[in-house]
Amino acid sequence: MTRQRLIGTLLVTAMVAACGSTATPAPSSNAGPSASDVVSAAASLPPSPSPSPSPSPTPTPSPTPTLAPTPAPTPVPWKTYTSKRFHYTMKYPPDWVVTPGSATLSDQYDNFGYPYIYVTRDLVSTSVSISRTVTFEISYFKSHYHAKLISSQAIKLAGYSGRLLTFSGTDNGLKVIIKEVIVGKGKVGYFITMFGNATAAAADRTLFRKMYLTWRPT
């Protein structure tokens, strides 16, 4: 707009000079602003505001992945062995094996190493004597395994009464712990015996107790 208005003023001045008139024309009230007025007006205009810088976007932090807890393994149920020869049932660990007994051998439970657990039954013609049986067993373990009696406790198991014996001894040169449950009722007596490694005595005792508590006559 400023460039167009300046050109218009110069054209009017040139036409007046060409007519040869020496009279000074009176200023017209319709005349546009002079060049100096335009320059002054332009100088008085406020400066154009600088554009505000656009704010940089704040990056959204990625969520930290939450690790799912590792589920605890489900315990494998124990197996149950039913002895037709000795008339009882008992549970045992799932990775163990049972070797059935015979007329001269007890049932044997093991995992191809200590501890070994044996179960057998005895019949008498009159009535089972727990006290005499305990005396015989103490003598037997002393002579065969150089065993020393550590404890003798009364026990009741599935309606049968008896004793729980604990020995320390040796088996083929290895120090062992021997525990034996002797229970009887009427003419029937049962023996549940464990041979465990002395270096793992606590764990073997715990396992033996868990097993013999599942024993039931049939």
Coordinates of N, CA, C and O in Angstrom, one line a residue, residues 27-192:
P27 N -3.5 23.9 -0.8 CA -3.6 22.5 -0.4 C -5.0 22.0 -0.3 O -5.9 22.7 0.1
S28 N -5.2 20.9 -1.0 CA -6.6 20.3 -1.1 C -6.8 19.4 0.2 O -5.9 18.7 0.7
S29 N -8.0 19.6 0.6 CA -8.4 18.8 1.8 C -8.5 17.3 1.5 O -8.5 16.5 2.3
N30 N -8.6 17.0 0.1 CA -8.8 15.6 -0.3 C -7.5 14.9 -0.6 O -7.4 13.8 -1.0
A31 N -6.4 15.8 -0.5 CA -5.1 15.2 -0.9 C -4.7 14.1 0.1 O -5.0 14.2 1.3
G32 N -4.1 13.1 -0.4 CA -3.6 12.0 0.5 C -2.4 12.4 1.4 O -1.9 13.5 1.2
P33 N -2.0 11.6 2.3 CA -0.9 11.9 3.1 C 0.4 12.0 2.3 O 0.6 11.3 1.3
S34 N 1.3 12.9 2.7 CA 2.6 13.0 2.1 C 3.5 11.9 2.4 O 3.2 11.0 3.3
A35 N 4.6 11.9 1.6 CA 5.5 10.8 1.8 C 6.1 10.8 3.2 O 6.3 9.7 3.8
S36 N 6.4 12.0 3.7 CA 6.9 12.1 5.1 C 5.9 11.6 6.1 O 6.3 11.0 7.1
D37 N 4.6 11.9 5.9 CA 3.6 11.4 6.8 C 3.6 9.8 6.8 O 3.4 9.2 7.8
V38 N 3.7 9.3 5.6 CA 3.7 7.8 5.5 C 4.8 7.2 6.2 O 4.7 6.2 7.0
V39 N 6.0 7.9 6.1 CA 7.2 7.3 6.7 C 7.1 7.4 8.2 O 7.4 6.5 9.0
S40 N 6.6 8.6 8.7 CA 6.4 8.8 10.1 C 5.4 7.8 10.7 O 5.6 7.2 11.8
A41 N 4.3 7.6 9.9 CA 3.3 6.6 10.4 C 3.9 5.2 10.5 O 3.6 4.5 11.4
A42 N 4.7 4.9 9.5 CA 5.3 3.6 9.5 C 6.2 3.4 10.6 O 6.3 2.3 11.2
A43 N 6.9 4.5 11.0 CA 7.9 4.4 12.1 C 7.2 4.2 13.4 O 7.8 3.7 14.4
S44 N 6.0 4.8 13.5 CA 5.3 4.8 14.8 C 4.5 3.5 15.0 O 4.0 3.2 16.1
L45 N 4.5 2.6 14.0 CA 3.7 1.3 14.2 C 4.5 0.4 15.1 O 5.7 0.4 15.1
P46 N 3.8 -0.2 16.0 CA 4.5 -1.1 16.9 C 5.1 -2.3 16.1 O 4.6 -2.7 15.1
P47 N 6.2 -2.8 16.6 CA 6.8 -3.9 15.9 C 6.0 -5.2 15.9 O 5.2 -5.4 16.9
S48 N 6.0 -5.9 14.9 CA 5.2 -7.2 14.8 C 5.8 -8.1 15.9 O 7.0 -8.3 16.0
P49 N 4.9 -8.7 16.6 CA 5.4 -9.7 17.7 C 6.0 -10.9 17.0 O 5.5 -11.4 16.0
S50 N 7.1 -11.3 17.6 CA 7.8 -12.5 17.1 C 7.0 -13.7 17.5 O 6.4 -13.8 18.6
P51 N 6.9 -14.7 16.6 CA 6.1 -15.9 17.0 C 6.7 -16.6 18.1 O 7.9 -16.8 18.2
S52 N 5.9 -17.0 19.1 CA 6.4 -17.8 20.2 C 6.8 -19.2 19.8 O 6.1 -19.8 19.0
P53 N 7.9 -19.6 20.3 CA 8.4 -20.9 19.9 C 7.4 -22.0 20.4 O 6.9 -21.9 21.5
S54 N 7.1 -23.0 19.6 CA 6.2 -24.1 20.0 C 7.0 -24.9 21.0 O 8.2 -25.3 20.8
P55 N 6.3 -25.3 22.1 CA 7.0 -26.1 23.1 C 7.3 -27.5 22.6 O 6.5 -28.1 21.9
S56 N 8.5 -28.0 22.9 CA 8.8 -29.4 22.5 C 8.0 -30.4 23.3 O 7.8 -30.2 24.5
P57 N 7.5 -31.4 22.6 CA 6.7 -32.4 23.3 C 7.5 -33.2 24.3 O 8.6 -33.5 24.0
T58 N 7.0 -33.4 25.5 CA 7.7 -34.2 26.5 C 7.5 -35.6 26.2 O 6.3 -36.1 26.1
P59 N 8.6 -36.4 26.0 CA 8.4 -37.9 25.7 C 7.7 -38.6 26.8 O 8.0 -38.4 28.0
T60 N 6.8 -39.4 26.5 CA 6.1 -40.3 27.5 C 7.0 -41.5 27.8 O 7.3 -42.2 26.9
P61 N 7.3 -41.6 29.1 CA 8.2 -42.8 29.5 C 7.5 -44.1 29.2 O 6.3 -44.2 29.4
S62 N 8.2 -45.1 28.7 CA 7.7 -46.4 28.4 C 7.4 -47.1 29.7 O 8.3 -47.0 30.7
P63 N 6.3 -47.8 29.9 CA 6.0 -48.5 31.2 C 7.0 -49.6 31.4 O 7.4 -50.3 30.5
T64 N 7.5 -49.7 32.6 CA 8.4 -50.8 33.0 C 7.6 -52.1 33.0 O 6.6 -52.2 33.7
P65 N 8.1 -53.1 32.2 CA 7.3 -54.4 32.2 C 7.4 -55.1 33.6 O 8.4 -55.1 34.3
T66 N 6.2 -55.6 34.0 CA 6.2 -56.3 35.3 C 6.3 -57.8 35.1 O 5.6 -58.4 34.3
L67 N 7.3 -58.3 35.7 CA 7.6 -59.8 35.5 C 6.6 -60.6 36.3 O 6.4 -60.3 37.5
A68 N 6.0 -61.5 35.7 CA 5.0 -62.4 36.4 C 5.8 -63.3 37.4 O 6.9 -63.8 37.0
P69 N 5.3 -63.5 38.6 CA 6.0 -64.4 39.5 C 6.0 -65.9 39.0 O 5.1 -66.3 38.4
T70 N 7.2 -66.5 39.2 CA 7.3 -67.9 38.8 C 6.4 -68.8 39.7 O 6.6 -68.8 41.0
P71 N 5.5 -69.5 39.2 CA 4.6 -70.3 40.1 C 5.4 -71.5 40.7 O 6.3 -72.0 40.1
A72 N 5.0 -71.7 42.0 CA 5.7 -72.8 42.7 C 5.3 -74.2 42.0 O 4.2 -74.3 41.6
P73 N 6.3 -75.1 41.9 CA 5.9 -76.4 41.3 C 4.9 -77.1 42.2 O 4.9 -77.1 43.4
T74 N 4.0 -77.8 41.5 CA 2.9 -78.5 42.2 C 3.6 -79.9 42.7 O 4.2 -80.6 41.9
P75 N 3.5 -80.1 44.0 CA 4.0 -81.3 44.5 C 3.4 -82.6 43.9 O 2.2 -82.6 43.6
V76 N 4.2 -83.5 43.5 CA 3.7 -84.8 42.9 C 3.2 -85.7 44.1 O 3.9 -85.9 45.1
P77 N 2.0 -86.2 43.9 CA 1.4 -87.0 45.0 C 2.2 -88.3 45.2 O 2.8 -88.8 44.3
W78 N 2.3 -88.7 46.5 CA 3.0 -89.9 46.8 C 2.2 -91.1 46.3 O 0.9 -91.1 46.1
K79 N 2.9 -92.2 46.0 CA 2.2 -93.4 45.6 C 1.8 -94.3 46.8 O 2.3 -94.0 47.9
T80 N 1.0 -95.2 46.6 CA 0.5 -96.1 47.7 C 0.8 -97.6 47.3 O 0.5 -98.0 46.2
Y81 N 1.5 -98.3 48.2 CA 1.8 -99.7 47.9 C 0.9 -100.5 48.8 O 0.8 -100.3 50.0
T82 N 0.3 -101.5 48.2 CA -0.5 -102.5 49.0 C 0.2 -103.8 49.0 O 0.4 -104.4 47.9
S83 N 0.6 -104.3 50.2 CA 1.3 -105.6 50.3 C 0.3 -106.7 50.5 O -0.4 -106.8 51.6
K84 N 0.1 -107.6 49.5 CA -0.8 -108.7 49.7 C -0.2 -109.8 50.6 O -0.9 -110.5 51.4
R85 N 1.2 -109.8 50.6 CA 1.8 -110.8 51.5 C 1.8 -110.4 53.0 O 1.5 -111.3 53.8
F86 N 2.0 -109.2 53.3 CA 2.1 -108.8 54.7 C 0.9 -108.0 55.1 O 0.9 -107.5 56.3
H87 N -0.1 -107.8 54.3 CA -1.4 -107.2 54.6 C -1.3 -105.8 55.3 O -1.7 -105.6 56.4
Y88 N -0.8 -104.9 54.5 CA -0.8 -103.5 54.9 C -0.7 -102.6 53.6 O -0.5 -103.1 52.5
T89 N -0.9 -101.3 53.8 CA -0.7 -100.3 52.8 C 0.2 -99.2 53.4 O 0.1 -98.9 54.6
M90 N 1.0 -98.6 52.5 CA 1.8 -97.5 53.0 C 2.2 -96.6 51.8 O 2.4 -97.1 50.7
K91 N 2.2 -95.3 52.0 CA 2.6 -94.4 50.9 C 4.1 -94.2 50.9 O 4.8 -94.3 51.9
Y92 N 4.6 -93.8 49.7 CA 6.0 -93.6 49.5 C 6.3 -92.6 48.4 O 5.4 -92.3 47.6
P93 N 7.5 -91.9 48.4 CA 7.7 -90.9 47.4 C 7.6 -91.4 45.9 O 7.9 -92.6 45.7
P94 N 7.1 -90.5 45.0 CA 6.9 -91.0 43.6 C 8.1 -91.5 42.9 O 7.9 -92.2 41.9
D95 N 9.3 -91.0 43.3 CA 10.5 -91.5 42.5 C 11.1 -92.7 43.2 O 12.2 -93.1 42.8
W96 N 10.5 -93.3 44.2 CA 11.0 -94.5 44.8 C 10.5 -95.7 44.2 O 9.6 -95.6 43.4
V97 N 11.1 -96.8 44.5 CA 10.6 -98.1 44.0 C 10.4 -99.0 45.2 O 11.0 -98.9 46.3
V98 N 9.5 -100.0 45.0 CA 9.2 -101.0 46.0 C 9.5 -102.4 45.5 O 9.1 -102.7 44.4
T99 N 10.3 -103.1 46.3 CA 10.6 -104.5 45.9 C 9.8 -105.4 46.9 O 10.1 -105.4 48.1
P100 N 8.8 -106.1 46.3 CA 8.0 -106.9 47.2 C 8.9 -108.0 47.9 O 9.8 -108.5 47.4
G101 N 8.5 -108.3 49.1 CA 9.2 -109.3 49.9 C 8.8 -110.7 49.5 O 8.0 -111.0 48.6
S102 N 9.3 -111.6 50.3 CA 9.1 -113.1 50.1 C 8.9 -113.7 51.4 O 8.8 -113.1 52.5
A103 N 9.0 -115.1 51.4 CA 8.8 -115.8 52.7 C 10.0 -115.5 53.6 O 9.9 -115.7 54.9
T104 N 11.1 -115.1 53.1 CA 12.3 -114.8 53.9 C 12.8 -113.4 53.9 O 13.8 -113.0 54.6
L105 N 12.2 -112.5 53.0 CA 12.6 -111.1 52.9 C 11.5 -110.1 53.1 O 10.3 -110.4 52.8
S106 N 11.8 -109.0 53.7 CA 10.8 -107.9 53.9 C 10.5 -107.2 52.6 O 11.3 -107.2 51.6
D107 N 9.4 -106.4 52.6 CA 9.2 -105.5 51.5 C 10.3 -104.4 51.7 O 10.6 -103.9 52.8
Q108 N 10.8 -103.9 50.5 CA 11.9 -102.9 50.6 C 11.5 -101.7 49.8 O 11.1 -101.8 48.6
Y109 N 11.7 -100.5 50.4 CA 11.4 -99.2 49.7 C 12.7 -98.4 49.6 O 13.4 -98.3 50.7
D110 N 13.1 -97.9 48.5 CA 14.3 -97.1 48.4 C 14.3 -96.3 47.1 O 13.5 -96.5 46.2
N111 N 15.4 -95.5 47.0 CA 15.6 -94.7 45.7 C 17.0 -95.0 45.3 O 17.8 -94.1 44.9
F112 N 17.4 -96.3 45.3 CA 18.7 -96.8 44.9 C 19.8 -96.2 45.7 O 20.9 -95.9 45.2
G113 N 19.5 -96.1 47.0 CA 20.5 -95.5 47.9 C 19.9 -95.3 49.3 O 18.7 -95.5 49.4
Y114 N 20.6 -94.8 50.2 CA 20.1 -94.5 51.5 C 19.1 -93.4 51.4 O 19.3 -92.4 50.6
P115 N 18.0 -93.4 52.2 CA 17.7 -94.4 53.2 C 16.9 -95.6 52.6 O 16.3 -95.5 51.5
Y116 N 17.0 -96.8 53.2 CA 16.3 -98.0 52.9 C 15.2 -98.1 54.0 O 15.5 -98.0 55.2
I117 N 14.0 -98.6 53.6 CA 13.0 -98.8 54.5 C 12.4 -100.2 54.3 O 12.1 -100.6 53.1
Y118 N 12.3 -101.0 55.3 CA 11.8 -102.4 55.2 C 10.5 -102.5 56.1 O 10.4 -101.9 57.2
V119 N 9.6 -103.3 55.6 CA 8.4 -103.6 56.3 C 8.1 -105.1 56.2 O 8.2 -105.7 55.1
T120 N 7.8 -105.7 57.4 CA 7.4 -107.1 57.4 C 6.4 -107.3 58.5 O 6.2 -106.4 59.4
R121 N 5.9 -108.5 58.6 CA 4.9 -108.9 59.6 C 5.3 -110.2 60.2 O 5.9 -111.1 59.5
D122 N 4.9 -110.4 61.4 CA 5.2 -111.7 62.1 C 3.9 -112.1 62.8 O 3.2 -111.3 63.4
L123 N 3.7 -113.4 62.8 CA 2.5 -114.0 63.5 C 3.1 -114.9 64.6 O 4.0 -115.7 64.4
V124 N 2.4 -114.9 65.8 CA 2.7 -115.7 66.9 C 1.5 -116.6 67.3 O 0.4 -116.3 66.9
S125 N 1.8 -117.6 68.0 CA 0.7 -118.5 68.3 C -0.2 -118.1 69.5 O -1.4 -118.5 69.6
T126 N 0.3 -117.2 70.4 CA -0.5 -116.7 71.5 C -0.8 -115.3 71.4 O -1.8 -114.9 70.8
S127 N 0.1 -114.4 71.9 CA -0.1 -113.0 71.9 C 1.2 -112.3 71.8 O 2.2 -112.7 72.4
V128 N 1.3 -111.2 71.0 CA 2.5 -110.5 70.8 C 3.0 -109.8 72.1 O 2.2 -109.2 72.8
S129 N 4.3 -110.0 72.4 CA 4.9 -109.3 73.6 C 5.9 -108.3 73.1 O 6.9 -108.6 72.6
I130 N 5.4 -107.0 73.2 CA 6.3 -105.9 72.7 C 7.6 -105.8 73.5 O 8.6 -105.6 72.9
S131 N 7.5 -106.0 74.8 CA 8.7 -105.8 75.6 C 9.8 -106.9 75.2 O 11.0 -106.5 75.1
R132 N 9.4 -108.1 75.1 CA 10.4 -109.2 74.7 C 10.9 -108.9 73.3 O 12.1 -109.2 73.0
T133 N 10.0 -108.5 72.4 CA 10.4 -108.2 71.0 C 11.5 -107.0 71.0 O 12.5 -107.1 70.3
V134 N 11.2 -106.0 71.8 CA 12.2 -104.9 71.9 C 13.5 -105.4 72.4 O 14.6 -105.0 71.8
T135 N 13.5 -106.2 73.4 CA 14.8 -106.7 73.9 C 15.6 -107.5 72.9 O 16.8 -107.4 72.7
F136 N 14.8 -108.3 72.1 CA 15.5 -109.1 71.0 C 16.0 -108.2 70.0 O 17.2 -108.4 69.5
E137 N 15.3 -107.2 69.6 CA 15.7 -106.3 68.5 C 17.0 -105.5 68.9 O 17.9 -105.3 68.1
I138 N 17.0 -105.0 70.1 CA 18.2 -104.3 70.6 C 19.4 -105.1 70.5 O 20.5 -104.7 70.1
S139 N 19.3 -106.4 71.0 CA 20.4 -107.3 70.9 C 20.8 -107.6 69.5 O 22.0 -107.7 69.2
Y140 N 19.9 -107.7 68.6 CA 20.2 -108.0 67.2 C 20.9 -106.9 66.5 O 22.0 -107.1 65.9
F141 N 20.5 -105.6 66.7 CA 21.2 -104.5 66.1 C 22.6 -104.3 66.7 O 23.5 -103.9 66.0
K142 N 22.7 -104.5 67.9 CA 24.1 -104.4 68.6 C 25.0 -105.4 67.9 O 26.2 -105.1 67.7
S143 N 24.6 -106.6 67.7 CA 25.5 -107.6 67.2 C 25.7 -107.5 65.7 O 26.8 -107.9 65.3
H144 N 24.8 -107.1 65.0 CA 24.9 -107.1 63.5 C 25.4 -105.8 63.0 O 26.0 -105.7 61.9
Y145 N 25.1 -104.7 63.7 CA 25.4 -103.3 63.1 C 26.2 -102.5 64.1 O 26.4 -101.3 63.9
H146 N 26.8 -103.1 65.2 CA 27.5 -102.4 66.2 C 26.7 -101.2 66.7 O 27.3 -100.1 66.9
A147 N 25.5 -101.4 66.8 CA 24.6 -100.3 67.1 C 24.5 -99.9 68.6 O 24.6 -100.8 69.5
K148 N 24.2 -98.6 68.8 CA 24.0 -98.1 70.2 C 22.6 -97.6 70.3 O 22.2 -96.7 69.4
L149 N 21.8 -98.0 71.3 CA 20.5 -97.5 71.4 C 20.5 -96.1 71.9 O 21.1 -95.7 72.9
I150 N 19.9 -95.2 71.1 CA 19.8 -93.8 71.5 C 18.5 -93.4 72.2 O 18.5 -92.7 73.2
S151 N 17.4 -94.0 71.8 CA 16.1 -93.7 72.4 C 15.1 -94.9 72.2 O 15.2 -95.6 71.2
S152 N 14.1 -95.0 73.1 CA 13.1 -95.9 73.0 C 11.8 -95.2 73.4 O 11.7 -94.8 74.6
Q153 N 10.8 -95.1 72.5 CA 9.6 -94.3 72.8 C 8.4 -95.1 72.6 O 8.3 -95.9 71.6
A154 N 7.4 -94.9 73.4 CA 6.1 -95.5 73.2 C 5.4 -94.9 71.9 O 5.6 -93.7 71.7
I155 N 4.7 -95.7 71.2 CA 4.1 -95.2 70.0 C 2.7 -96.0 69.8 O 2.6 -97.1 70.1
K156 N 1.8 -95.3 69.2 CA 0.5 -95.9 68.7 C 0.4 -95.5 67.2 O 0.6 -94.4 66.8
L157 N 0.0 -96.6 66.5 CA 0.0 -96.4 65.0 C -1.2 -97.2 64.5 O -1.2 -98.4 64.5
A158 N -2.2 -96.5 64.0 CA -3.4 -97.1 63.3 C -4.0 -98.1 64.2 O -4.4 -99.2 63.7
G159 N -4.1 -97.8 65.5 CA -4.8 -98.8 66.4 C -3.9 -99.8 67.0 O -4.3 -100.6 67.8
Y160 N -2.6 -99.8 66.6 CA -1.6 -100.7 67.1 C -0.7 -100.0 68.1 O -0.4 -98.8 67.9
S161 N -0.3 -100.7 69.2 CA 0.6 -100.1 70.2 C 2.0 -100.7 70.1 O 2.2 -101.9 69.6
G162 N 3.1 -100.0 70.5 CA 4.4 -100.5 70.4 C 5.5 -99.5 70.8 O 5.2 -98.6 71.6
R163 N 6.7 -99.6 70.2 CA 7.8 -98.8 70.5 C 8.5 -98.3 69.3 O 8.4 -98.9 68.2
L164 N 9.1 -97.1 69.4 CA 9.9 -96.6 68.3 C 11.4 -96.5 68.8 O 11.7 -95.8 69.8
L165 N 12.2 -97.3 68.2 CA 13.6 -97.4 68.6 C 14.5 -96.6 67.7 O 14.3 -96.6 66.5
T166 N 15.5 -96.0 68.2 CA 16.5 -95.2 67.4 C 17.9 -95.7 67.8 O 18.3 -95.7 69.0
F167 N 18.7 -96.0 66.8 CA 20.1 -96.5 67.0 C 21.1 -95.7 66.2 O 20.7 -95.1 65.1
S168 N 22.3 -95.7 66.6 CA 23.4 -95.2 65.7 C 24.3 -96.5 65.5 O 24.6 -97.2 66.5
G169 N 24.8 -96.7 64.3 CA 25.6 -97.9 64.1 C 26.3 -97.8 62.8 O 26.5 -96.7 62.2
T170 N 26.8 -98.9 62.2 CA 27.5 -98.9 61.0 C 26.9 -100.0 60.1 O 26.5 -101.1 60.5
D171 N 26.9 -99.7 58.8 CA 26.4 -100.7 57.8 C 27.4 -100.7 56.7 O 27.5 -99.8 55.9
N172 N 28.1 -101.9 56.5 CA 29.1 -102.0 55.5 C 30.2 -100.9 55.6 O 30.6 -100.3 54.6
G173 N 30.5 -100.6 56.9 CA 31.6 -99.6 57.1 C 31.1 -98.1 57.1 O 31.8 -97.2 57.4
L174 N 29.8 -97.9 56.8 CA 29.2 -96.5 56.7 C 28.4 -96.3 58.0 O 27.7 -97.1 58.5
K175 N 28.6 -95.1 58.6 CA 27.9 -94.7 59.8 C 26.4 -94.5 59.4 O 26.2 -93.7 58.4
V176 N 25.5 -95.1 60.1 CA 24.1 -95.0 59.8 C 23.3 -94.7 61.0 O 23.8 -94.9 62.2
I177 N 22.1 -94.2 60.8 CA 21.1 -94.1 61.8 C 20.0 -95.1 61.5 O 19.6 -95.3 60.3
I178 N 19.6 -95.8 62.5 CA 18.6 -96.9 62.4 C 17.4 -96.6 63.2 O 17.5 -96.3 64.4
K179 N 16.2 -96.6 62.6 CA 15.0 -96.3 63.3 C 14.0 -97.5 63.0 O 13.9 -97.9 61.9
E180 N 13.4 -98.0 64.1 CA 12.5 -99.1 63.9 C 11.2 -98.9 64.7 O 11.2 -98.6 65.9
V181 N 10.1 -99.1 64.0 CA 8.8 -99.1 64.6 C 8.4 -100.5 64.8 O 8.3 -101.3 63.9
I182 N 8.0 -100.9 66.1 CA 7.5 -102.2 66.4 C 6.2 -102.1 67.0 O 6.0 -101.4 68.1
V183 N 5.1 -102.6 66.3 CA 3.8 -102.5 66.9 C 3.1 -103.9 66.8 O 3.5 -104.7 65.9
G184 N 2.2 -104.1 67.6 CA 1.5 -105.4 67.6 C 0.1 -105.3 68.2 O -0.3 -104.3 68.9
K185 N -0.7 -106.3 67.8 CA -2.1 -106.4 68.4 C -2.5 -107.8 68.2 O -2.4 -108.4 67.1
G186 N -2.9 -108.4 69.3 CA -3.3 -109.9 69.3 C -2.1 -110.7 68.9 O -1.0 -110.6 69.5
K187 N -2.2 -111.5 67.9 CA -1.2 -112.4 67.4 C -0.3 -111.8 66.3 O 0.5 -112.5 65.8
V188 N -0.6 -110.6 66.0 CA 0.1 -110.0 64.8 C 1.1 -108.9 65.2 O 0.7 -108.0 66.0
G189 N 2.3 -108.9 64.7 CA 3.3 -107.9 65.0 C 3.8 -107.4 63.7 O 4.0 -108.1 62.7
Y190 N 4.1 -106.0 63.6 CA 4.7 -105.4 62.4 C 6.0 -104.7 62.8 O 6.2 -104.2 63.9
F191 N 6.9 -104.7 61.8 CA 8.2 -104.1 61.9 C 8.4 -103.1 60.7 O 8.3 -103.6 59.6
I192 N 8.6 -101.9 61.0 CA 8.9 -100.9 59.9 C 10.3 -100.3 60.3 O 10.4 -99.6 61.3

